[in-house]
PDB file of C-alpha atoms and ligand atoms in Angstrom:
ATOM      1  CA  UNK Y   1     155.472 180.186 131.593  1.00 51.00           C
ATOM      2  CA  UNK Y   2     153.600 177.530 129.634  1.00 61.00           C
ATOM      3  CA  UNK Y   3     153.376 179.438 126.350  1.00 81.00           C
ATOM      4  CA  UNK Y   4     157.035 180.533 126.261  1.00 94.00           C
ATOM      5  CA  UNK Y   5     158.697 177.202 127.043  1.00 96.00           C
ATOM      6  CA  UNK Y   6     162.039 178.225 125.488  1.00 98.00           C
ATOM      7  CA  UNK Y   7     162.349 181.532 127.306  1.00 97.00           C
ATOM      8  CA  UNK Y   8     166.007 182.263 128.154  1.00 97.00           C
ATOM      9  CA  UNK Y   9     167.320 179.636 125.729  1.00 98.00           C
ATOM     10  CA  UNK Y  10     169.480 180.243 122.676  1.00 98.00           C
ATOM     11  CA  UNK Y  11     168.456 178.246 119.615  1.00 98.00           C
ATOM     12  CA  UNK Y  12     170.764 178.061 116.605  1.00 99.00           C
ATOM     13  CA  UNK Y  13     169.237 177.044 113.271  1.00 99.00           C
ATOM     14  CA  UNK Y  14     170.806 176.508 109.832  1.00 98.00           C
ATOM     15  CA  UNK Y  15     168.552 176.607 106.810  1.00 98.00           C
ATOM     16  CA  UNK Y  16     168.533 176.688 103.045  1.00 98.00           C
ATOM     17  CA  UNK Y  17     171.110 175.435 100.588  1.00 98.00           C
ATOM     18  CA  UNK Y  18     174.722 176.489 100.298  1.00 98.00           C
ATOM     19  CA  UNK Y  19     176.193 177.758  97.041  1.00 98.00           C
ATOM     20  CA  UNK Y  20     179.650 176.629  96.121  1.00 97.00           C
ATOM     21  CA  UNK Y  21     181.000 178.951  93.435  1.00 96.00           C
ATOM     22  CA  UNK Y  22     182.501 177.626  90.209  1.00 96.00           C
ATOM     23  CA  UNK Y  23     183.068 181.027  88.620  1.00 95.00           C
ATOM     24  CA  UNK Y  24     181.384 184.443  89.132  1.00 95.00           C
ATOM     25  CA  UNK Y  25     178.144 183.248  87.474  1.00 96.00           C
ATOM     26  CA  UNK Y  26     177.930 179.552  88.309  1.00 96.00           C
ATOM     27  CA  UNK Y  27     177.627 177.438  91.421  1.00 97.00           C
ATOM     28  CA  UNK Y  28     176.952 173.938  92.796  1.00 96.00           C
ATOM     29  CA  UNK Y  29     174.047 173.577  95.210  1.00 96.00           C
ATOM     30  CA  UNK Y  30     171.576 171.197  96.791  1.00 93.00           C
ATOM     31  CA  UNK Y  31     167.876 171.679  96.307  1.00 91.00           C
ATOM     32  CA  UNK Y  32     166.359 173.460  99.330  1.00 92.00           C
ATOM     33  CA  UNK Y  33     163.693 176.123  99.754  1.00 94.00           C
ATOM     34  CA  UNK Y  34     164.652 176.877 103.361  1.00 97.00           C
ATOM     35  CA  UNK Y  35     160.970 176.740 104.396  1.00 96.00           C
ATOM     36  CA  UNK Y  36     161.277 174.075 107.096  1.00 96.00           C
ATOM     37  CA  UNK Y  37     164.315 175.700 108.725  1.00 98.00           C
ATOM     38  CA  UNK Y  38     162.736 179.166 108.675  1.00 98.00           C
ATOM     39  CA  UNK Y  39     159.559 177.706 110.181  1.00 98.00           C
ATOM     40  CA  UNK Y  40     161.584 176.157 113.021  1.00 98.00           C
ATOM     41  CA  UNK Y  41     163.352 179.462 113.669  1.00 98.00           C
ATOM     42  CA  UNK Y  42     159.966 181.228 113.769  1.00 98.00           C
ATOM     43  CA  UNK Y  43     158.456 178.654 116.115  1.00 98.00           C
ATOM     44  CA  UNK Y  44     161.438 178.782 118.479  1.00 98.00           C
ATOM     45  CA  UNK Y  45     161.233 182.584 118.619  1.00 98.00           C
ATOM     46  CA  UNK Y  46     157.493 182.399 119.292  1.00 98.00           C
ATOM     47  CA  UNK Y  47     158.334 179.997 122.153  1.00 98.00           C
ATOM     48  CA  UNK Y  48     160.446 182.709 123.720  1.00 98.00           C
ATOM     49  CA  UNK Y  49     163.931 181.646 122.617  1.00 98.00           C
ATOM     50  CA  UNK Y  50     166.687 183.891 121.337  1.00 98.00           C
ATOM     51  CA  UNK Y  51     167.160 182.548 117.833  1.00 98.00           C
ATOM     52  CA  UNK Y  52     170.147 182.776 115.491  1.00 99.00           C
ATOM     53  CA  UNK Y  53     169.318 181.672 111.967  1.00 99.00           C
ATOM     54  CA  UNK Y  54     172.276 181.045 109.685  1.00 99.00           C
ATOM     55  CA  UNK Y  55     170.686 181.070 106.257  1.00 98.00           C
ATOM     56  CA  UNK Y  56     171.998 180.096 102.880  1.00 98.00           C
ATOM     57  CA  UNK Y  57     170.698 181.884  99.775  1.00 98.00           C
ATOM     58  CA  UNK Y  58     166.889 181.680  99.856  1.00 97.00           C
ATOM     59  CA  UNK Y  59     164.010 184.018  99.033  1.00 95.00           C
ATOM     60  CA  UNK Y  60     162.243 184.068 102.386  1.00 98.00           C
ATOM     61  CA  UNK Y  61     161.413 186.781 104.872  1.00 98.00           C
ATOM     62  CA  UNK Y  62     163.189 186.779 108.195  1.00 98.00           C
ATOM     63  CA  UNK Y  63     160.757 185.539 110.841  1.00 98.00           C
ATOM     64  CA  UNK Y  64     159.780 187.971 113.594  1.00 97.00           C
ATOM     65  CA  UNK Y  65     162.241 188.119 116.471  1.00 96.00           C
ATOM     66  CA  UNK Y  66     164.955 186.091 114.707  1.00 98.00           C
ATOM     67  CA  UNK Y  67     168.599 187.179 114.235  1.00 98.00           C
ATOM     68  CA  UNK Y  68     169.449 186.190 110.699  1.00 98.00           C
ATOM     69  CA  UNK Y  69     172.950 185.827 109.303  1.00 98.00           C
ATOM     70  CA  UNK Y  70     173.181 185.271 105.556  1.00 98.00           C
ATOM     71  CA  UNK Y  71     175.882 183.071 104.063  1.00 98.00           C
ATOM     72  CA  UNK Y  72     176.665 181.603 100.655  1.00 98.00           C
ATOM     73  CA  UNK Y  73     179.045 178.693 101.044  1.00 98.00           C
ATOM     74  CA  UNK Y  74     179.379 175.763 103.445  1.00 98.00           C
ATOM     75  CA  UNK Y  75     182.589 177.161 104.844  1.00 98.00           C
ATOM     76  CA  UNK Y  76     180.907 180.492 105.604  1.00 98.00           C
ATOM     77  CA  UNK Y  77     178.045 178.611 107.214  1.00 98.00           C
ATOM     78  CA  UNK Y  78     180.485 176.616 109.351  1.00 98.00           C
ATOM     79  CA  UNK Y  79     182.207 179.858 110.480  1.00 98.00           C
ATOM     80  CA  UNK Y  80     178.946 181.559 111.420  1.00 98.00           C
ATOM     81  CA  UNK Y  81     177.704 178.505 113.314  1.00 98.00           C
ATOM     82  CA  UNK Y  82     180.936 178.516 115.304  1.00 98.00           C
ATOM     83  CA  UNK Y  83     180.616 182.278 115.961  1.00 98.00           C
ATOM     84  CA  UNK Y  84     177.044 181.874 117.221  1.00 98.00           C
ATOM     85  CA  UNK Y  85     177.975 179.451 120.024  1.00 98.00           C
ATOM     86  CA  UNK Y  86     177.204 178.827 122.839  1.00 98.00           C
ATOM     87  CA  UNK Y  87     173.659 177.644 122.231  1.00 98.00           C
ATOM     88  CA  UNK Y  88     171.282 175.410 124.165  1.00 98.00           C
ATOM     89  CA  UNK Y  89     169.782 173.814 121.073  1.00 98.00           C
ATOM     90  CA  UNK Y  90     171.120 173.487 117.535  1.00 98.00           C
ATOM     91  CA  UNK Y  91     168.875 172.477 114.679  1.00 98.00           C
ATOM     92  CA  UNK Y  92     170.814 171.862 111.491  1.00 98.00           C
ATOM     93  CA  UNK Y  93     168.257 171.961 108.735  1.00 98.00           C
ATOM     94  CA  UNK Y  94     170.460 173.330 105.949  1.00 98.00           C
ATOM     95  CA  UNK Y  95     171.032 171.232 102.841  1.00 97.00           C
ATOM     96  CA  UNK Y  96     174.766 171.784 102.821  1.00 98.00           C
ATOM     97  CA  UNK Y  97     176.619 170.946  99.610  1.00 97.00           C
ATOM     98  CA  UNK Y  98     178.890 167.988 100.259  1.00 96.00           C
ATOM     99  CA  UNK Y  99     181.552 169.248  97.853  1.00 97.00           C
ATOM    100  CA  UNK Y 100     182.976 172.532  96.710  1.00 97.00           C
ATOM    101  CA  UNK Y 101     185.106 173.265  93.689  1.00 95.00           C
ATOM    102  CA  UNK Y 102     188.814 173.088  94.343  1.00 94.00           C
ATOM    103  CA  UNK Y 103     189.599 176.103  92.152  1.00 89.00           C
ATOM    104  CA  UNK Y 104     187.397 179.134  91.806  1.00 88.00           C
ATOM    105  CA  UNK Y 105     187.750 180.824  88.392  1.00 87.00           C
ATOM    106  CA  UNK Y 106     187.990 184.610  88.798  1.00 92.00           C
ATOM    107  CA  UNK Y 107     186.534 185.183  85.336  1.00 92.00           C
ATOM    108  CA  UNK Y 108     183.505 183.598  83.712  1.00 92.00           C
ATOM    109  CA  UNK Y 109     184.545 180.344  82.044  1.00 90.00           C
ATOM    110  CA  UNK Y 110     184.007 180.397  78.252  1.00 88.00           C
ATOM    111  CA  UNK Y 111     182.739 177.701  75.955  1.00 85.00           C
ATOM    112  CA  UNK Y 112     184.741 178.647  72.861  1.00 79.00           C
ATOM    113  CA  UNK Y 113     184.153 175.299  71.183  1.00 79.00           C
ATOM    114  CA  UNK Y 114     186.675 173.464  73.319  1.00 80.00           C
ATOM    115  CA  UNK Y 115     186.026 170.457  75.560  1.00 87.00           C
ATOM    116  CA  UNK Y 116     183.831 171.031  78.637  1.00 89.00           C
ATOM    117  CA  UNK Y 117     185.894 171.857  81.711  1.00 87.00           C
ATOM    118  CA  UNK Y 118     186.443 169.203  84.377  1.00 89.00           C
ATOM    119  CA  UNK Y 119     185.406 170.253  87.850  1.00 92.00           C
ATOM    120  CA  UNK Y 120     187.744 169.182  90.583  1.00 95.00           C
ATOM    121  CA  UNK Y 121     185.851 168.873  93.859  1.00 97.00           C
ATOM    122  CA  UNK Y 122     186.859 168.661  97.504  1.00 97.00           C
ATOM    123  CA  UNK Y 123     184.803 167.803 100.539  1.00 97.00           C
ATOM    124  CA  UNK Y 124     183.144 170.450 102.662  1.00 98.00           C
ATOM    125  CA  UNK Y 125     183.284 170.373 106.455  1.00 96.00           C
ATOM    126  CA  UNK Y 126     180.370 168.561 108.077  1.00 98.00           C
ATOM    127  CA  UNK Y 127     178.889 171.289 110.268  1.00 98.00           C
ATOM    128  CA  UNK Y 128     176.642 168.962 112.257  1.00 98.00           C
ATOM    129  CA  UNK Y 129     179.392 166.401 112.972  1.00 98.00           C
ATOM    130  CA  UNK Y 130     181.840 169.101 114.065  1.00 98.00           C
ATOM    131  CA  UNK Y 131     179.232 170.741 116.288  1.00 98.00           C
ATOM    132  CA  UNK Y 132     178.372 167.425 117.958  1.00 98.00           C
ATOM    133  CA  UNK Y 133     182.008 166.632 118.637  1.00 98.00           C
ATOM    134  CA  UNK Y 134     183.007 170.155 119.634  1.00 97.00           C
ATOM    135  CA  UNK Y 135     183.836 171.609 123.035  1.00 97.00           C
ATOM    136  CA  UNK Y 136     180.828 173.921 122.988  1.00 98.00           C
ATOM    137  CA  UNK Y 137     178.341 171.219 122.069  1.00 98.00           C
ATOM    138  CA  UNK Y 138     174.781 172.455 122.606  1.00 98.00           C
ATOM    139  CA  UNK Y 139     172.690 170.438 125.082  1.00 98.00           C
ATOM    140  CA  UNK Y 140     170.410 169.263 122.285  1.00 98.00           C
ATOM    141  CA  UNK Y 141     171.799 168.712 118.767  1.00 98.00           C
ATOM    142  CA  UNK Y 142     169.297 167.961 116.041  1.00 98.00           C
ATOM    143  CA  UNK Y 143     170.050 167.027 112.453  1.00 98.00           C
ATOM    144  CA  UNK Y 144     167.824 166.460 109.462  1.00 97.00           C
ATOM    145  CA  UNK Y 145     167.970 163.715 106.896  1.00 95.00           C
ATOM    146  CA  UNK Y 146     166.278 164.017 103.548  1.00 90.00           C
ATOM    147  CA  UNK Y 147     166.024 160.533 102.111  1.00 89.00           C
ATOM    148  CA  UNK Y 148     164.365 158.913  99.145  1.00 86.00           C
ATOM    149  CA  UNK Y 149     164.611 155.323 100.433  1.00 90.00           C
ATOM    150  CA  UNK Y 150     165.165 153.371 103.685  1.00 93.00           C
ATOM    151  CA  UNK Y 151     164.284 156.593 105.490  1.00 93.00           C
ATOM    152  CA  UNK Y 152     164.391 155.328 109.077  1.00 95.00           C
ATOM    153  CA  UNK Y 153     167.399 153.037 108.675  1.00 95.00           C
ATOM    154  CA  UNK Y 154     169.413 155.848 107.080  1.00 96.00           C
ATOM    155  CA  UNK Y 155     168.369 158.254 109.827  1.00 97.00           C
ATOM    156  CA  UNK Y 156     169.380 155.817 112.586  1.00 97.00           C
ATOM    157  CA  UNK Y 157     172.861 155.367 111.202  1.00 97.00           C
ATOM    158  CA  UNK Y 158     173.165 159.090 110.481  1.00 97.00           C
ATOM    159  CA  UNK Y 159     172.282 159.880 114.114  1.00 98.00           C
ATOM    160  CA  UNK Y 160     175.141 157.740 115.374  1.00 98.00           C
ATOM    161  CA  UNK Y 161     177.625 158.719 112.714  1.00 98.00           C
ATOM    162  CA  UNK Y 162     177.079 162.447 113.220  1.00 98.00           C
ATOM    163  CA  UNK Y 163     176.748 162.359 116.994  1.00 98.00           C
ATOM    164  CA  UNK Y 164     173.328 164.080 116.990  1.00 98.00           C
ATOM    165  CA  UNK Y 165     170.711 163.556 119.703  1.00 98.00           C
ATOM    166  CA  UNK Y 166     167.898 163.463 117.191  1.00 98.00           C
ATOM    167  CA  UNK Y 167     167.620 163.075 113.466  1.00 98.00           C
ATOM    168  CA  UNK Y 168     164.450 164.349 111.880  1.00 98.00           C
ATOM    169  CA  UNK Y 169     164.026 162.157 108.841  1.00 96.00           C
ATOM    170  CA  UNK Y 170     161.878 163.189 105.931  1.00 91.00           C
ATOM    171  CA  UNK Y 171     160.902 161.239 102.905  1.00 86.00           C
ATOM    172  CA  UNK Y 172     161.561 163.496  99.939  1.00 84.00           C
ATOM    173  CA  UNK Y 173     160.540 160.992  97.294  1.00 80.00           C
ATOM    174  CA  UNK Y 174     157.197 162.860  96.911  1.00 72.00           C
ATOM    175  CA  UNK Y 175     156.926 166.636  96.469  1.00 72.00           C
ATOM    176  CA  UNK Y 176     158.197 167.859  99.819  1.00 73.00           C
ATOM    177  CA  UNK Y 177     160.901 169.911  98.079  1.00 77.00           C
ATOM    178  CA  UNK Y 178     159.742 173.526  97.963  1.00 77.00           C
ATOM    179  CA  UNK Y 179     156.239 172.462  99.039  1.00 85.00           C
ATOM    180  CA  UNK Y 180     154.395 173.456 102.202  1.00 90.00           C
ATOM    181  CA  UNK Y 181     153.800 169.973 103.627  1.00 91.00           C
ATOM    182  CA  UNK Y 182     156.239 167.668 105.333  1.00 91.00           C
ATOM    183  CA  UNK Y 183     156.134 164.097 106.551  1.00 91.00           C
ATOM    184  CA  UNK Y 184     158.742 163.539 109.259  1.00 94.00           C
ATOM    185  CA  UNK Y 185     159.942 160.893 111.680  1.00 96.00           C
ATOM    186  CA  UNK Y 186     161.872 161.854 114.819  1.00 97.00           C
ATOM    187  CA  UNK Y 187     164.643 159.354 115.463  1.00 97.00           C
ATOM    188  CA  UNK Y 188     166.136 159.496 118.967  1.00 97.00           C
ATOM    189  CA  UNK Y 189     168.057 157.096 121.230  1.00 95.00           C
ATOM    190  CA  UNK Y 190     164.708 155.876 122.515  1.00 94.00           C
ATOM    191  CA  UNK Y 191     163.073 155.079 119.195  1.00 96.00           C
ATOM    192  CA  UNK Y 192     161.115 156.668 116.400  1.00 97.00           C
ATOM    193  CA  UNK Y 193     158.134 158.983 116.524  1.00 97.00           C
ATOM    194  CA  UNK Y 194     156.176 159.285 113.282  1.00 96.00           C
ATOM    195  CA  UNK Y 195     154.395 162.598 112.841  1.00 96.00           C
ATOM    196  CA  UNK Y 196     151.482 162.788 110.413  1.00 95.00           C
ATOM    197  CA  UNK Y 197     151.980 164.725 107.209  1.00 93.00           C
ATOM    198  CA  UNK Y 198     151.269 168.375 107.968  1.00 95.00           C
ATOM    199  CA  UNK Y 199     152.259 171.937 107.036  1.00 96.00           C
ATOM    200  CA  UNK Y 200     155.907 172.779 107.661  1.00 95.00           C
ATOM    201  CA  UNK Y 201     154.994 175.393 110.286  1.00 96.00           C
ATOM    202  CA  UNK Y 202     153.043 172.785 112.243  1.00 97.00           C
ATOM    203  CA  UNK Y 203     155.979 170.373 112.001  1.00 97.00           C
ATOM    204  CA  UNK Y 204     158.069 173.221 113.421  1.00 98.00           C
ATOM    205  CA  UNK Y 205     155.702 173.755 116.381  1.00 97.00           C
ATOM    206  CA  UNK Y 206     155.643 170.022 117.117  1.00 98.00           C
ATOM    207  CA  UNK Y 207     159.444 169.912 117.100  1.00 98.00           C
ATOM    208  CA  UNK Y 208     159.798 172.998 119.310  1.00 98.00           C
ATOM    209  CA  UNK Y 209     157.374 171.507 121.830  1.00 97.00           C
ATOM    210  CA  UNK Y 210     159.489 168.346 122.025  1.00 97.00           C
ATOM    211  CA  UNK Y 211     162.715 170.389 122.276  1.00 98.00           C
ATOM    212  CA  UNK Y 212     161.373 172.257 125.308  1.00 97.00           C
ATOM    213  CA  UNK Y 213     160.357 168.960 126.967  1.00 96.00           C
ATOM    214  CA  UNK Y 214     163.764 167.422 126.231  1.00 96.00           C
ATOM    215  CA  UNK Y 215     165.626 170.400 127.757  1.00 94.00           C
ATOM    216  CA  UNK Y 216     163.476 170.208 130.865  1.00 90.00           C
ATOM    217  CA  UNK Y 217     164.295 166.521 131.256  1.00 88.00           C
ATOM    218  CA  UNK Y 218     168.010 167.231 130.983  1.00 81.00           C
ATOM    219  CA  UNK Y 219     167.722 169.805 133.774  1.00 71.00           C
ATOM    220  CA  UNK Y 220     165.792 167.397 136.006  1.00 72.00           C
ATOM    221  CA  UNK Y 221     168.529 164.716 135.759  1.00 62.00           C
TER     222      UNK Y 221
HETATM  223  O1  LIG P 301     174.824 163.560 105.361  1.00 83.28           O
HETATM  224  P1  LIG P 301     173.608 164.419 105.116  1.00 83.28           P
HETATM  225  O2  LIG P 301     173.884 165.626 104.279  1.00 83.28           O
HETATM  226  O3  LIG P 301     172.407 163.635 104.651  1.00 83.28           O
HETATM  227  O4  LIG P 301     173.214 164.931 106.571  1.00 83.28           O
HETATM  228  C1  LIG P 301     172.192 165.844 106.767  1.00 83.28           C
HETATM  229  C2  LIG P 301     172.365 166.556 108.062  1.00 83.28           C
HETATM  230  O5  LIG P 301     173.720 166.974 108.253  1.00 83.28           O
HETATM  231  C3  LIG P 301     171.564 167.820 108.116  1.00 83.28           C
HETATM  232  O6  LIG P 301     171.230 168.106 109.454  1.00 83.28           O
HETATM  233  C4  LIG P 301     172.542 168.844 107.542  1.00 83.28           C
HETATM  234  O7  LIG P 301     172.211 170.161 107.936  1.00 83.28           O
HETATM  235  C5  LIG P 301     173.841 168.375 108.156  1.00 83.28           C
HETATM  236  N1  LIG P 301     175.048 168.674 107.361  1.00 83.28           N
HETATM  237  C6  LIG P 301     175.952 169.608 107.811  1.00 83.28           C
HETATM  238  N2  LIG P 301     177.085 169.870 107.082  1.00 83.28           N
HETATM  239  C7  LIG P 301     177.356 169.184 105.968  1.00 83.28           C
HETATM  240  C8  LIG P 301     176.442 168.205 105.507  1.00 83.28           C
HETATM  241  C9  LIG P 301     175.300 167.989 106.215  1.00 83.28           C
HETATM  242  O8  LIG P 301     175.718 170.234 108.851  1.00 83.28           O
HETATM  243  N3  LIG P 301     178.456 169.450 105.276  1.00 83.28           N
END
């Protein structure tokens, strides 16, 4: 039916930041409110999809009809994404920390007048890249790219590098972070669609509409 265009589909969404622990009281993270990812999960559920939302630590209510799995670190997020497959559509909105600390201190690190500790970092798995290259690749894989400059160029190369079908690029040089408005550009193999700046839940509805159309096209081919 027209108003439930994702009925019978499984949509997997990641959202929020990840926290990479340094010691029991400290962590490394990217800035992310989780609002855009949660809005996409809500819109997909409203469109009739079964939705799995793998969420990093955020203060947001679980949208109606969404199965939410909470995680802290990138590695936990990667595991839960893998566990949630198969899916028809994956939308990776999370701001995953690129690095984690190599050694986790079991006890709180103390200042005690000595030199500041050096943090040794190692790279986290790229969840989007692994999903795109994996055996259980969803039909439609969508990544996000928060950029402060050369937004479209960066998104184009990111799309290829990560093997995603679409990259939704947003310019975060203004106050998108934590705010309710977003200004996005959908970069696909066919070109770029610029959406006007609008509330994050409307961005989510616009994306879900296009996802349903894209899945239909795949099934026609
Ligand atoms: O490389 P960058 O972090 O800008 O890429 C952003 C996109 O890649 C987002 O869709 C994000 O969710 C995803 N990503 C990921 N795992 C990482 C890093 C980024 O899934 N470790």
